[in-house]
PDB file of C-alpha atoms and ligand atoms in Angstrom:
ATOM      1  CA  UNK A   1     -17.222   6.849  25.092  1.00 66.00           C
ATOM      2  CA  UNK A   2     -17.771   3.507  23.489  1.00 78.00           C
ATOM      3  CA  UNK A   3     -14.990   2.882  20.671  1.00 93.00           C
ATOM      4  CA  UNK A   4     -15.483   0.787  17.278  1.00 97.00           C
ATOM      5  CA  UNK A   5     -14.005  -2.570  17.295  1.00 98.00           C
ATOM      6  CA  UNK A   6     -13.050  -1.987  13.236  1.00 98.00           C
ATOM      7  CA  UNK A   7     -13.365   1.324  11.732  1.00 98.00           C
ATOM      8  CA  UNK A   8     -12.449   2.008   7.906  1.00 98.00           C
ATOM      9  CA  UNK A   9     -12.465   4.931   6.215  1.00 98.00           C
ATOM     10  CA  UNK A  10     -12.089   5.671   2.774  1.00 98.00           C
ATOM     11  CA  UNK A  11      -9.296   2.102   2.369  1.00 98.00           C
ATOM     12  CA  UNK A  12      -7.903   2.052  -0.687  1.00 98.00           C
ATOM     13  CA  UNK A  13      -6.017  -0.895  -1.860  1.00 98.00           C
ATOM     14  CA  UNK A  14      -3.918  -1.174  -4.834  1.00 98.00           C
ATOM     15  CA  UNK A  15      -1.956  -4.466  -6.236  1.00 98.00           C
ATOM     16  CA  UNK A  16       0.342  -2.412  -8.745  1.00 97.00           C
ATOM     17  CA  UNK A  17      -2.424  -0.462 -11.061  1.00 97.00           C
ATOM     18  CA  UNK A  18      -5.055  -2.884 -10.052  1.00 98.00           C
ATOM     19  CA  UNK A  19      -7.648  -1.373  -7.741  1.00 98.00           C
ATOM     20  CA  UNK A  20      -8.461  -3.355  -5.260  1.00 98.00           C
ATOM     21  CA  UNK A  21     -10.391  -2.084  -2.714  1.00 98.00           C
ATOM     22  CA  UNK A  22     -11.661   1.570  -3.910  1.00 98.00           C
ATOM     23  CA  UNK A  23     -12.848   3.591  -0.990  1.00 98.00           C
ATOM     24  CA  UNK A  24     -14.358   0.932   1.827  1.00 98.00           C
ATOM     25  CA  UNK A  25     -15.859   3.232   4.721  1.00 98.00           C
ATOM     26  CA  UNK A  26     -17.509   0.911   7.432  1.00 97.00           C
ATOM     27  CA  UNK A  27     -17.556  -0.319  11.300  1.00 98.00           C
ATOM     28  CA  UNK A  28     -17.828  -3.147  13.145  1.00 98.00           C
ATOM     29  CA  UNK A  29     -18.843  -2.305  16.805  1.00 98.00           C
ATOM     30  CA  UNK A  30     -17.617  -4.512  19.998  1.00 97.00           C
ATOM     31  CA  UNK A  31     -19.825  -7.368  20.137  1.00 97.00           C
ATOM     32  CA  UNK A  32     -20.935  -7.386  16.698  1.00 98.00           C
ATOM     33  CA  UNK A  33     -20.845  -9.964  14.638  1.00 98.00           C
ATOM     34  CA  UNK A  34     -20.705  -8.846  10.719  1.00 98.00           C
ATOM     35  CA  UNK A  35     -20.925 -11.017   7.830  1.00 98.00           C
ATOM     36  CA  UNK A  36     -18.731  -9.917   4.596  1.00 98.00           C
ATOM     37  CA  UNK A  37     -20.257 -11.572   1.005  1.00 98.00           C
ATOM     38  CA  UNK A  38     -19.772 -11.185  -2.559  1.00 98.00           C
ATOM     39  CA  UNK A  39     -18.356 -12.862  -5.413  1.00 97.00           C
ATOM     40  CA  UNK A  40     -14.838 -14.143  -5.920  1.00 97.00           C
ATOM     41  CA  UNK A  41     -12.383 -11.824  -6.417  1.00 98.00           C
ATOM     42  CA  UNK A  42     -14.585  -8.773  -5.205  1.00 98.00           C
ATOM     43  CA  UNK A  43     -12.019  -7.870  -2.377  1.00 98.00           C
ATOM     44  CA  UNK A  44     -13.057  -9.198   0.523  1.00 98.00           C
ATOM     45  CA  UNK A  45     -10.090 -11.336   1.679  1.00 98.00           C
ATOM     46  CA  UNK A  46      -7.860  -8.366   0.642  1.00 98.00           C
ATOM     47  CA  UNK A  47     -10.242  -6.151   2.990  1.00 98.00           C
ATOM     48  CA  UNK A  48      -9.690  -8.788   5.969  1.00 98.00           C
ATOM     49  CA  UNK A  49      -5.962  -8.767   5.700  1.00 97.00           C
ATOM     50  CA  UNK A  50      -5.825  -4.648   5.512  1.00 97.00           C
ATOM     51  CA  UNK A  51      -7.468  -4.919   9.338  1.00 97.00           C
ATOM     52  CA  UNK A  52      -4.421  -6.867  10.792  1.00 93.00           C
ATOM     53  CA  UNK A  53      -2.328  -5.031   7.653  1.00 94.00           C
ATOM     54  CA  UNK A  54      -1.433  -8.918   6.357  1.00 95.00           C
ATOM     55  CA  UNK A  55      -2.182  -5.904   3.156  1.00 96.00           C
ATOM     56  CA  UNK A  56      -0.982  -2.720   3.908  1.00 95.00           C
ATOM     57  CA  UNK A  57      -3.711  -0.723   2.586  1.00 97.00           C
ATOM     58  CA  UNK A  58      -2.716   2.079  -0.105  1.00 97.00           C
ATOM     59  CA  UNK A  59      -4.671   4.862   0.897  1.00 97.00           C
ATOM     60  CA  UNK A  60      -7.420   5.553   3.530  1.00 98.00           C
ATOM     61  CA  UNK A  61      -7.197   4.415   7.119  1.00 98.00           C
ATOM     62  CA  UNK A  62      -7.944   1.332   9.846  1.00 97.00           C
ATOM     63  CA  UNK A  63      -8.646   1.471  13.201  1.00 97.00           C
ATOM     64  CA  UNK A  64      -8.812  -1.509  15.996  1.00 96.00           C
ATOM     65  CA  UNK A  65     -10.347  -0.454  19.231  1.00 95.00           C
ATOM     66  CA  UNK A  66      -9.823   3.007  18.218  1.00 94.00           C
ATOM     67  CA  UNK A  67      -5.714   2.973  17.840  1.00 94.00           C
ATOM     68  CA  UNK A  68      -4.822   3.768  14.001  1.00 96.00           C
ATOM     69  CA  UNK A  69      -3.441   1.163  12.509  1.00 95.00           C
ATOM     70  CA  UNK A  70      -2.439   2.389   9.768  1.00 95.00           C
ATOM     71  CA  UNK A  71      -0.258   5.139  11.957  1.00 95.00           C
ATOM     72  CA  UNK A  72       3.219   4.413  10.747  1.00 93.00           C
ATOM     73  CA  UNK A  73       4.213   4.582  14.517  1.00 94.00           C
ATOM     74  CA  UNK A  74       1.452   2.208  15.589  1.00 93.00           C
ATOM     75  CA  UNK A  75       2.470  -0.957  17.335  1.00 93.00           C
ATOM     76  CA  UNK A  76       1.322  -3.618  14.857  1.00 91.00           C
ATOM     77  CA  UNK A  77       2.809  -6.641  16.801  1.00 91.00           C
ATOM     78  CA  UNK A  78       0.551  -5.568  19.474  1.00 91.00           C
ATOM     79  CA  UNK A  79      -2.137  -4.651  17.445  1.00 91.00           C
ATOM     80  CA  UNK A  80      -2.116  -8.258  15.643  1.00 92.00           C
ATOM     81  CA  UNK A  81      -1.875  -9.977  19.389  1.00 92.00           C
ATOM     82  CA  UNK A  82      -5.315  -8.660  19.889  1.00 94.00           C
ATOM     83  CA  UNK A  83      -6.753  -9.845  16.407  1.00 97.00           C
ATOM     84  CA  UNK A  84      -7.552 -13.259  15.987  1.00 97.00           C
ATOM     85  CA  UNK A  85      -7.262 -14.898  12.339  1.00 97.00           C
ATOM     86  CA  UNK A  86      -8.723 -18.383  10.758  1.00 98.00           C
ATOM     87  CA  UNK A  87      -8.541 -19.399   6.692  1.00 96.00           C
ATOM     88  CA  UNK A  88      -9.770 -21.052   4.601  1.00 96.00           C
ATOM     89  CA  UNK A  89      -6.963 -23.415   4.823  1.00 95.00           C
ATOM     90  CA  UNK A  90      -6.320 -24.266   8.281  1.00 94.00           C
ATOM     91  CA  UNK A  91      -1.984 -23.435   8.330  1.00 95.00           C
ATOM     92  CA  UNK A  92      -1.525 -25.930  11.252  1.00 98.00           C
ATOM     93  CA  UNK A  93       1.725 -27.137  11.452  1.00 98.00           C
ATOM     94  CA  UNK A  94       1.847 -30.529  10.132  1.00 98.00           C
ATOM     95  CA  UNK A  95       4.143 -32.454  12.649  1.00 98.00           C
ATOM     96  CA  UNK A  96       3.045 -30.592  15.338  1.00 98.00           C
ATOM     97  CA  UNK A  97      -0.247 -32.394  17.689  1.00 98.00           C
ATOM     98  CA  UNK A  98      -3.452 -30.272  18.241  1.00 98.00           C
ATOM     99  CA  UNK A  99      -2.063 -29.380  21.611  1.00 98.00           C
ATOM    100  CA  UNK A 100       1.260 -28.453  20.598  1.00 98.00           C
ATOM    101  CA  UNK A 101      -0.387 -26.357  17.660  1.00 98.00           C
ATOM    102  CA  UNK A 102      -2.436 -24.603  20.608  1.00 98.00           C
ATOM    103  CA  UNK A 103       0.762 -23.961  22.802  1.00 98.00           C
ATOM    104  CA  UNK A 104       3.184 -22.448  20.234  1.00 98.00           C
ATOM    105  CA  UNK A 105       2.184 -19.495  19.464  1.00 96.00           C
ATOM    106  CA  UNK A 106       1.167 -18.961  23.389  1.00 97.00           C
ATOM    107  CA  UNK A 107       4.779 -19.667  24.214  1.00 98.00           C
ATOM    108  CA  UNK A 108       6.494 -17.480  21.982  1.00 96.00           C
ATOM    109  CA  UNK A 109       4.720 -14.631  21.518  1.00 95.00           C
ATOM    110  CA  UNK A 110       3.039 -14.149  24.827  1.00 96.00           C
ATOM    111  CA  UNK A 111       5.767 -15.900  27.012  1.00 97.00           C
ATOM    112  CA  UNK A 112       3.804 -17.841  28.567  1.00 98.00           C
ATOM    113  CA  UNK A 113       4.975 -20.795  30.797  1.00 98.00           C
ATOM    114  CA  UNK A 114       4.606 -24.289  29.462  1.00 98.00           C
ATOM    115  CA  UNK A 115       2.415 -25.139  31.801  1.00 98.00           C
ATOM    116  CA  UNK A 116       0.164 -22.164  31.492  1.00 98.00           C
ATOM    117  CA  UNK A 117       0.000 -22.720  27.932  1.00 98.00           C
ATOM    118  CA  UNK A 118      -0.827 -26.298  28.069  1.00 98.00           C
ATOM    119  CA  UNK A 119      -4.348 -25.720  30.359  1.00 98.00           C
ATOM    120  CA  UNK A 120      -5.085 -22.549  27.879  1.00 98.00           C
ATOM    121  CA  UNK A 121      -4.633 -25.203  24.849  1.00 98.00           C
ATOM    122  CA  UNK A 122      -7.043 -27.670  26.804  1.00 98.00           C
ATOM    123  CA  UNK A 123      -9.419 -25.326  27.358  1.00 98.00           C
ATOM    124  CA  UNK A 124      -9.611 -23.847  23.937  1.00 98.00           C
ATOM    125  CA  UNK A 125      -9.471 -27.744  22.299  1.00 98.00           C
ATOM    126  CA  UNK A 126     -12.506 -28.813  24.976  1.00 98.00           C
ATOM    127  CA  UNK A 127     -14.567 -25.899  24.184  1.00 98.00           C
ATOM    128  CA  UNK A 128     -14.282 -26.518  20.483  1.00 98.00           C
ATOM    129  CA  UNK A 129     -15.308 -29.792  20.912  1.00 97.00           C
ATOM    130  CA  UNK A 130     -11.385 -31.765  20.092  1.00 98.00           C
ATOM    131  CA  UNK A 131     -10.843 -32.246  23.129  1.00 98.00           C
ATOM    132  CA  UNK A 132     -10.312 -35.744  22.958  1.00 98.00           C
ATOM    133  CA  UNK A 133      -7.497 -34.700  19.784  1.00 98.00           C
ATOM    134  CA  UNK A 134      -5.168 -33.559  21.655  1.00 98.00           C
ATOM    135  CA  UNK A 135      -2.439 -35.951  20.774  1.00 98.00           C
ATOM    136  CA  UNK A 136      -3.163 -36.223  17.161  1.00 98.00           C
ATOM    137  CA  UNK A 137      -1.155 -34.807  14.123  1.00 98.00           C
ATOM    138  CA  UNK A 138      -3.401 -32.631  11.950  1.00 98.00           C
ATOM    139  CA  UNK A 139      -3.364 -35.165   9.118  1.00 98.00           C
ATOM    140  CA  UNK A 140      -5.124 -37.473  11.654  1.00 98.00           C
ATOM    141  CA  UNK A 141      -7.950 -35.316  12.063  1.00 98.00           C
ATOM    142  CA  UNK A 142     -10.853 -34.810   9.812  1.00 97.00           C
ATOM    143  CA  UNK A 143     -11.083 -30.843   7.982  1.00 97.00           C
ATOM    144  CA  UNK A 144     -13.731 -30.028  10.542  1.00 97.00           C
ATOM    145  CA  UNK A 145     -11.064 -30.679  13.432  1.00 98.00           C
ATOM    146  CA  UNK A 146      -8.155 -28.965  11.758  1.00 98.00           C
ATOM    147  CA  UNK A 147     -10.425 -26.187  11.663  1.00 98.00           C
ATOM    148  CA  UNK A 148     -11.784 -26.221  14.991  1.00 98.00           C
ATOM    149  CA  UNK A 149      -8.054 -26.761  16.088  1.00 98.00           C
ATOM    150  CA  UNK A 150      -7.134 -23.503  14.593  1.00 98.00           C
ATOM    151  CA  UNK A 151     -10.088 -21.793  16.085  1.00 98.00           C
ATOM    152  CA  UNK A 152      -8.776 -22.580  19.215  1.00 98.00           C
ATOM    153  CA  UNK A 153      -5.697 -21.439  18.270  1.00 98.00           C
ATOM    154  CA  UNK A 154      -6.845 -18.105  17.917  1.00 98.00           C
ATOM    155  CA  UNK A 155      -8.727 -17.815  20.744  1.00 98.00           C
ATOM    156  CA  UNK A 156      -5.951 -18.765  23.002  1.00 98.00           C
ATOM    157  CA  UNK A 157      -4.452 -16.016  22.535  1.00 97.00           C
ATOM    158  CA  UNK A 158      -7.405 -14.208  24.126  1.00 97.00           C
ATOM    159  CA  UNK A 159      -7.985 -11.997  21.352  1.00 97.00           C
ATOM    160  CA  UNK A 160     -11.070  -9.176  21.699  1.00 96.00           C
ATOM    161  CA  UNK A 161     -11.809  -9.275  17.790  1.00 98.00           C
ATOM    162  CA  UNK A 162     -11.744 -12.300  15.491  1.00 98.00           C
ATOM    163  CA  UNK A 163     -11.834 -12.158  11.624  1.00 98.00           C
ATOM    164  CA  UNK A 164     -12.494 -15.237   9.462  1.00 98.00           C
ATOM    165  CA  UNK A 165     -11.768 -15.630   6.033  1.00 98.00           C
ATOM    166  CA  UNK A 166     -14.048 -18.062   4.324  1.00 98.00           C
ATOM    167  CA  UNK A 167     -13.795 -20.442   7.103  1.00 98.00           C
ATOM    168  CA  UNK A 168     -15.500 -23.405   6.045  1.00 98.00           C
ATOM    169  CA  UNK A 169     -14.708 -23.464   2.518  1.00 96.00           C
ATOM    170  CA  UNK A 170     -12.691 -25.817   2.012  1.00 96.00           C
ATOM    171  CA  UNK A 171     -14.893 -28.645   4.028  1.00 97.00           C
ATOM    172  CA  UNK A 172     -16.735 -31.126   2.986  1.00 95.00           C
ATOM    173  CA  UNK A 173     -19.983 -30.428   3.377  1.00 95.00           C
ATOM    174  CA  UNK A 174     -21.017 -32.682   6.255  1.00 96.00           C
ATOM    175  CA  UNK A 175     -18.300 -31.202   8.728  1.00 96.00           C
ATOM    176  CA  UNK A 176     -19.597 -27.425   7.837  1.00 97.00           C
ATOM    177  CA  UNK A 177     -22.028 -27.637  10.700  1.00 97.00           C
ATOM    178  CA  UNK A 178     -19.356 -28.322  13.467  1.00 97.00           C
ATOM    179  CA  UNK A 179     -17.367 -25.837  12.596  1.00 98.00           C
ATOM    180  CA  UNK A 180     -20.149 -23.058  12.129  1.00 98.00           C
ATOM    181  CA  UNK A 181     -21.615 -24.165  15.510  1.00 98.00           C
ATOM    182  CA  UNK A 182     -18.192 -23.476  17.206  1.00 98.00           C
ATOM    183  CA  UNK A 183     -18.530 -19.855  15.708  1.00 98.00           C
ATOM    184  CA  UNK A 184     -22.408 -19.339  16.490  1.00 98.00           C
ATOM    185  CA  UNK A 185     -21.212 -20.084  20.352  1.00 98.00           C
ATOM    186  CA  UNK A 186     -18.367 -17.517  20.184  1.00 98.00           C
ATOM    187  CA  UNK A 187     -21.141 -15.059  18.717  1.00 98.00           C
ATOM    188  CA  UNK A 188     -23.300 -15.716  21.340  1.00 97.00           C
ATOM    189  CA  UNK A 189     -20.635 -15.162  24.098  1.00 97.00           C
ATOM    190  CA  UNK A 190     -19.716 -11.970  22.180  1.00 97.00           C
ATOM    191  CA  UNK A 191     -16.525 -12.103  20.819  1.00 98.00           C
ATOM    192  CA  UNK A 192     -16.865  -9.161  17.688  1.00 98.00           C
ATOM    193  CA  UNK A 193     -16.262 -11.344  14.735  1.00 98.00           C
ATOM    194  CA  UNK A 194     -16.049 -10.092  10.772  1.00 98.00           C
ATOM    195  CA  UNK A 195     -16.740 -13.495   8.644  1.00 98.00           C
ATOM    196  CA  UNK A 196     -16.518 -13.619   5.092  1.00 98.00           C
ATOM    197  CA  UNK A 197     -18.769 -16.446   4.040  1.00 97.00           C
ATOM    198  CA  UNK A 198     -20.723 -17.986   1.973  1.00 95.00           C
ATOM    199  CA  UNK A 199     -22.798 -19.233   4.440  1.00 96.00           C
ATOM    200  CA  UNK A 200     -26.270 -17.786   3.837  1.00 96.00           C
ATOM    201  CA  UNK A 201     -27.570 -19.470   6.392  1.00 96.00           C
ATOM    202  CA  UNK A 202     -25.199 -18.636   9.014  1.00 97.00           C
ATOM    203  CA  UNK A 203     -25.360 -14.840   8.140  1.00 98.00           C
ATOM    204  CA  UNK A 204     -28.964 -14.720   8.047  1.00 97.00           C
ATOM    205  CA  UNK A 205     -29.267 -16.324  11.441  1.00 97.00           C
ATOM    206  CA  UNK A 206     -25.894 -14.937  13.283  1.00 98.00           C
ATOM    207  CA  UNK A 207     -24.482 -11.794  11.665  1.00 98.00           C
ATOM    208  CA  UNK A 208     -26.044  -8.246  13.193  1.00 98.00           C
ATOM    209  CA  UNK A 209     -25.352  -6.976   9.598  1.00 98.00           C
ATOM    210  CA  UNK A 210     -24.404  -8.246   6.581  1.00 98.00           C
ATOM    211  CA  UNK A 211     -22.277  -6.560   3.720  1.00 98.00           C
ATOM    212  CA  UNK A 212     -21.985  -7.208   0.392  1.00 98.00           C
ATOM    213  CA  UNK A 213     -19.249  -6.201  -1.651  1.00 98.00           C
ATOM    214  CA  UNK A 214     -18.548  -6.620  -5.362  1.00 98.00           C
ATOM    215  CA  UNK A 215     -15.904  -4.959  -7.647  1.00 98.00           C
ATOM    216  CA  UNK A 216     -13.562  -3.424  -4.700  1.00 98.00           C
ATOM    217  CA  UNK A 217     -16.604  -1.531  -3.112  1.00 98.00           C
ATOM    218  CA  UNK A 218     -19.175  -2.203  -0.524  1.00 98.00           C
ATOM    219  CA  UNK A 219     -22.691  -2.186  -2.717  1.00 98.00           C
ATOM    220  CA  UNK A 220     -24.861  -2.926   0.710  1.00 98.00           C
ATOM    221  CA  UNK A 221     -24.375  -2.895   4.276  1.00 98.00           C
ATOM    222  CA  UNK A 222     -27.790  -3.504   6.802  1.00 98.00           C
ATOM    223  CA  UNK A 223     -29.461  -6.021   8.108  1.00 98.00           C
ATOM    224  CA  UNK A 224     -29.187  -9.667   7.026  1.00 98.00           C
ATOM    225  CA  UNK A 225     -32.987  -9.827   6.595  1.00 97.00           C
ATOM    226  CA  UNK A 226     -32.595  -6.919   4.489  1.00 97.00           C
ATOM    227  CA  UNK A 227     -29.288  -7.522   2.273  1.00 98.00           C
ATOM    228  CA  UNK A 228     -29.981 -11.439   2.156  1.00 97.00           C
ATOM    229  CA  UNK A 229     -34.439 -11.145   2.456  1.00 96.00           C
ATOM    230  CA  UNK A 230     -34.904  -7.593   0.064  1.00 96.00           C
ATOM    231  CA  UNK A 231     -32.014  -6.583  -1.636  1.00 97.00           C
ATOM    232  CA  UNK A 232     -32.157  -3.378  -2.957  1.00 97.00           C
ATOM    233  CA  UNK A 233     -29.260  -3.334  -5.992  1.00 97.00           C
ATOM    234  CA  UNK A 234     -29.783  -5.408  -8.716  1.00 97.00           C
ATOM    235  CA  UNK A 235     -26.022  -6.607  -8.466  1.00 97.00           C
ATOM    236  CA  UNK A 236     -26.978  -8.384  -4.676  1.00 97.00           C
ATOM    237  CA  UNK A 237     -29.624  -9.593  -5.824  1.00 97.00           C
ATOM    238  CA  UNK A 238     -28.172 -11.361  -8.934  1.00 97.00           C
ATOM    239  CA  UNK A 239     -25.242 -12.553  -6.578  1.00 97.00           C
ATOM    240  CA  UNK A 240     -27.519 -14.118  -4.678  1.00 96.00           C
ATOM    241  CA  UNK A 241     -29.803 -15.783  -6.510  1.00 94.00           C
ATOM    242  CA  UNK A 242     -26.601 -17.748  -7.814  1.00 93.00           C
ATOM    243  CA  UNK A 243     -25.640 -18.497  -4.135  1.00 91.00           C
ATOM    244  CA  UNK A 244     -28.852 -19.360  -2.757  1.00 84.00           C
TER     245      UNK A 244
HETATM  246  P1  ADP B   1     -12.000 -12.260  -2.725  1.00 61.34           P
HETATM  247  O1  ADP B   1     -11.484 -12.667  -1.385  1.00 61.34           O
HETATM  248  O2  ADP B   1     -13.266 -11.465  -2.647  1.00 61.34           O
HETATM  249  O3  ADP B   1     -12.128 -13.430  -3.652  1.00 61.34           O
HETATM  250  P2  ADP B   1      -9.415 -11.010  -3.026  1.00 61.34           P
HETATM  251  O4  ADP B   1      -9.346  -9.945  -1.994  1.00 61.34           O
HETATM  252  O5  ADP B   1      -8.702 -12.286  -2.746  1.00 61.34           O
HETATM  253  O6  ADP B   1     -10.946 -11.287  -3.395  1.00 61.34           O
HETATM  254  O7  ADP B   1      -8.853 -10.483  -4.404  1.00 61.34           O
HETATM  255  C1  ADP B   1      -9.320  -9.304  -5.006  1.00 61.34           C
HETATM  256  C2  ADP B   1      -8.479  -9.010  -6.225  1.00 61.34           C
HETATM  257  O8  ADP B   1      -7.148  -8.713  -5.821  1.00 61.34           O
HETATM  258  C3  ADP B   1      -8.377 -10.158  -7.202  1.00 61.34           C
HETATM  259  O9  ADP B   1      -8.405  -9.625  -8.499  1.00 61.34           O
HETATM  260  C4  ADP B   1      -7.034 -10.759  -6.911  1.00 61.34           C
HETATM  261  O10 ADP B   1      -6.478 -11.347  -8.059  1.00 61.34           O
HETATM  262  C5  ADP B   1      -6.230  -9.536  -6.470  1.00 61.34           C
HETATM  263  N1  ADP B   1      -5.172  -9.898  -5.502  1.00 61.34           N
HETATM  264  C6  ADP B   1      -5.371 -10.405  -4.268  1.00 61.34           C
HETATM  265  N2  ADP B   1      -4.223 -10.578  -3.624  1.00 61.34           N
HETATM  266  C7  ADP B   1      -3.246 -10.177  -4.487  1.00 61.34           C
HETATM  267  C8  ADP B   1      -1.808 -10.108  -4.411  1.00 61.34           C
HETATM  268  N3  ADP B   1      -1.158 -10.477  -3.301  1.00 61.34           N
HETATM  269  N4  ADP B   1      -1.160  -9.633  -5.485  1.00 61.34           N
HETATM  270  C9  ADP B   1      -1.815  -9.244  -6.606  1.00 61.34           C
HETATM  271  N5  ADP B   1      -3.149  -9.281  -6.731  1.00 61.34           N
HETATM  272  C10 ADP B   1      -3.867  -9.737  -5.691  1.00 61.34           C
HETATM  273 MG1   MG B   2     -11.100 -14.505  -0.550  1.00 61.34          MG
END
């Protein structure tokens, strides 16, 4: 039996009366990569951080590989060690180098030896294409390497599902592309990945499906060629022709 890398069902979020998130029922299966849009302040960050419960959700329930998360008994240290994050703003630590960045988290929460952590952090920094970075502070690097640094980050702790929150937003423009090439190669290798984005492009040409979400609740779910091509609510539609 195959088991969903995300499952959702009926997630309810609440910040004191405010509704959040009212009723978000959806999957992501292993492999997939799925593409969350919709305007600002339609709940999609808040859905992201209910997966690794950043949010504990209100009502409803999440599931990772098939183990509840939302089980009050669950795990959720080792839960979150399988469940890779990056933001919008990269949260390296400033007086820390690209390699060190790499190696902390490695250290403490998986134990690993220095030296073990050190090749993982090379590895991670080569295939992201900072290689050569290794020794510099994060406020030597351009937003495109911060961002590639915390990418590999993430993926040295060998996680099996990695969720992005609006990844390249705060770029400039010109260093968009490295950073969305990094995550079409991790698609491609088939890490399951849910992306919010406003990358049209990138969803279109990456995402298996593509959902878009306004006012707490998911108003289409399908293909990109579908939800981004022929939209059928008038409310993606309108959202997109202000994107696009
Ligand atoms: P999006 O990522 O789509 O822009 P968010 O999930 O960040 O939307 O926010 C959805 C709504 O929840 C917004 O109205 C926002 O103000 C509110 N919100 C988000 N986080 C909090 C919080 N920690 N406390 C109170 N309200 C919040
Ligand atoms: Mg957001």
């Amino acid at each position: 039996m195959t088991v969903h890398a995300i499952e959702l069902r009926d997630l309810h979020k609440y910040f004191g009366k405010n509704e959040v998130l009212k009723g978000i029922d959806m999957t992501v299966e292993q492999g997939q990569v799925v593409c969350v849009i919709g305007p600002s302040g339609s709940g999609k960050s808040t859905l992201l951080r209910c997966v690794n419960l950043l949010e504990a959700p209100t009502r409803g329930k999440v599931f990772v590989e098939g183990v509840e998360v939302t089980d009050p008994d669950v795990d959720i240290d080792a839960v979150r060690r399988r469940i890779g994050m990056v933001f919008q703003q990269f949260n390296l630590f400033p007086h820390m180098t690209a390699l060190q960045n790499v190696m902390i988290a490695q250290q403490r929460v998986l134990k690993r030896s220095k030296r073990e952590a050190e090749v993982v952090a090379r590895d991670n920094l080569d295939k992201v294409g900072v290689g050569a970075k290794c020794d510099s502070l994060p406020g030597q690097l351009s937003g495109g390497q911060q961002q590639r640094v915390a990418i590999a980050r993430a993926l040295a702790m060998n996680p099996s599902l990695m969720l992005f929150d609006e990844p390249t937003s705060a770029l400039d423009p010109e260093l968009v592309g490295d950073v969305l090439t990094v995550m079409r190669k991790l698609a491609e290798e088939g890490m399951t990945m849910l992306v919010v984005t406003h990358e049209m492009g990138f969803a279109r040409q990456v995402a298996d499906r593509v959902v878009f979400m306004d006012g707490g609740v998911i108003v289409e779910d399908g293909a990109p060629a579908q939800v981004i091509g022929d939209p059928r609510h008038e409310r993606t539609r309108a959202f997109l022709h202000r994107v696009l």
